[in-house]
């Protein structure tokens, strides 16, 4: 099979790494890819959100199967365009991808299907939104309806902050059209977990859970980021919690989307709050998590490609996957300044030595090759990933590898998995 992976971050490196190991894959292309992906796939410079370019590439390369990594092309309809071109694809249609592309759409679906989530209302009018915020009080969460590159959520600690956020969004200049409508949502108290399940439109297959660290600095301080590290399994997300999540959240979602005439084919990524009353969902993503995918793939013992194909073909009903009991942990190395302004182009040394540490795999995110040199080319740059018998072993391996990487222009958190380890270092 000739396979194309769309995207060029750490998530896509982990997917390419897993797909390249499949005996079913005869040729692997990644567009646009990065310096690390280039070791396991041929990288071709077509942007992930260039829909026409990706379809043309899939055609000219005689691709049998496309795996779409990021949400932007999915929400824009890349899966539909590939399907129209007769090319099999892993990833939902634009209609089904609204589960991530419109927070209001997903919240209305939760309400309709009786899925546990925070109380909420949707607004386009500032005055009505302000009245609602004042009636509810703080803390309260304000969300731009559309995609906002992870920046569209404001967890407001005071009524005033919430009102400022609503004005920012609804006045139209903060997130453009993505902020022309907002969801105002109850603040949920608990620990966050990420859970993943494949859906073929009718059946769902549970994958595994993970925990991510969203804040930039140690101790979960500093600004929100795309994710600074992750680990799996997360002790809080045990087998009983997974079963409840499947029964109360994932399966009703798959049914509701099918009933609406927009069956979801791809991976459902549930952003969960584990509350006193059990799991509640605060958001869906229509793709694998980044960096969560970088800890899912190392724990997967089965061939991933047949599972992705069964998802696209509607054949998940009798499918099963085997997972390792070991812990996988990934630490993000980012360019200093991230998630705000940062510089590109600095050289990263020591990757060879670091990747020789037992159990370590280094997935590249924003990197670029320059001859034999590897240069930083983004905010999140590397995902130093390790597996080990325990979370301590995995963590020690990952940080031993990091200490061999010579990149003064980068930084990372030193406390990934502190919750699983029971305390902050
Ligand atoms: P997002 O940018 O959509 O990933 O959301 C950013 C973060 O906002 C999440 O990781 C949660 O920590 C937080 N969040 C979103 N919704 C809620 C909620 N209803 N209650 C508490 N925290 C939330
Ligand atoms: N890890 C956060 C995300 O993928 O959105």
XYZ file of N, CA, C and O and ligand atoms in Angstrom, residues 103 141 143 150 153 155 185-188 192 214 224 273 282-283, ligand 1:
87
model
N -17.604 24.566 18.739
C -17.859 24.177 20.140
C -19.358 24.133 20.412
O -19.832 23.293 21.180
N -16.177 29.622 32.008
C -15.298 29.419 30.857
C -15.955 30.015 29.606
O -17.129 29.765 29.342
N -15.642 30.382 25.446
C -15.000 29.710 24.313
C -15.461 30.288 22.990
O -16.666 30.379 22.745
N -5.964 26.676 19.451
C -5.758 26.399 20.878
C -5.826 27.629 21.768
O -5.572 27.551 22.956
N -9.999 29.525 24.235
C -10.662 29.202 25.503
C -10.119 30.101 26.607
O -8.916 30.171 26.806
N -10.454 30.595 30.621
C -10.978 30.163 31.915
C -10.926 31.400 32.807
O -9.868 31.806 33.271
N -19.565 28.379 29.446
C -19.686 27.044 30.013
C -19.302 27.030 31.483
O -18.383 27.729 31.904
N -19.976 26.168 32.207
C -19.670 25.915 33.612
C -18.207 25.500 33.770
O -17.689 24.719 32.971
N -17.555 25.987 34.805
C -16.188 25.586 35.131
C -16.237 24.230 35.824
O -16.898 24.055 36.842
N -15.543 23.248 35.242
C -15.551 21.889 35.800
C -14.334 21.699 36.696
O -13.223 22.099 36.327
N -7.760 16.625 34.521
C -8.004 16.431 33.094
C -7.370 15.137 32.609
O -6.315 14.737 33.081
N -0.628 21.187 29.860
C -0.929 22.293 28.948
C -0.119 23.562 29.229
O 0.113 24.362 28.324
N -1.018 28.902 28.659
C -1.468 27.672 28.010
C -0.690 27.457 26.721
O -0.390 28.401 26.006
N -12.819 15.940 31.970
C -12.546 16.316 33.355
C -13.050 15.154 34.193
O -14.216 14.750 34.072
N -15.329 18.142 28.179
C -15.386 19.581 27.916
C -15.096 19.913 26.465
O -15.393 21.008 26.017
N -14.498 18.986 25.724
C -14.348 19.240 24.287
C -13.971 17.969 23.555
O -13.429 17.037 24.131
P -8.587 23.974 24.694
O -7.773 25.151 24.276
O -9.884 23.885 24.034
O -7.765 22.706 24.685
O -8.928 24.214 26.250
C -7.928 24.707 27.053
C -8.116 24.278 28.466
O -9.228 24.934 29.038
C -8.405 22.818 28.698
O -7.292 22.022 28.611
C -8.970 22.865 30.097
O -7.911 22.946 31.021
C -9.688 24.179 30.134
N -11.140 24.022 30.068
C -11.909 23.965 28.978
N -13.210 23.828 29.320
C -13.252 23.789 30.673
C -14.300 23.685 31.640
N -15.588 23.599 31.266
N -13.974 23.685 32.935
C -12.685 23.804 33.315
N -11.662 23.915 32.469
C -11.929 23.914 31.143
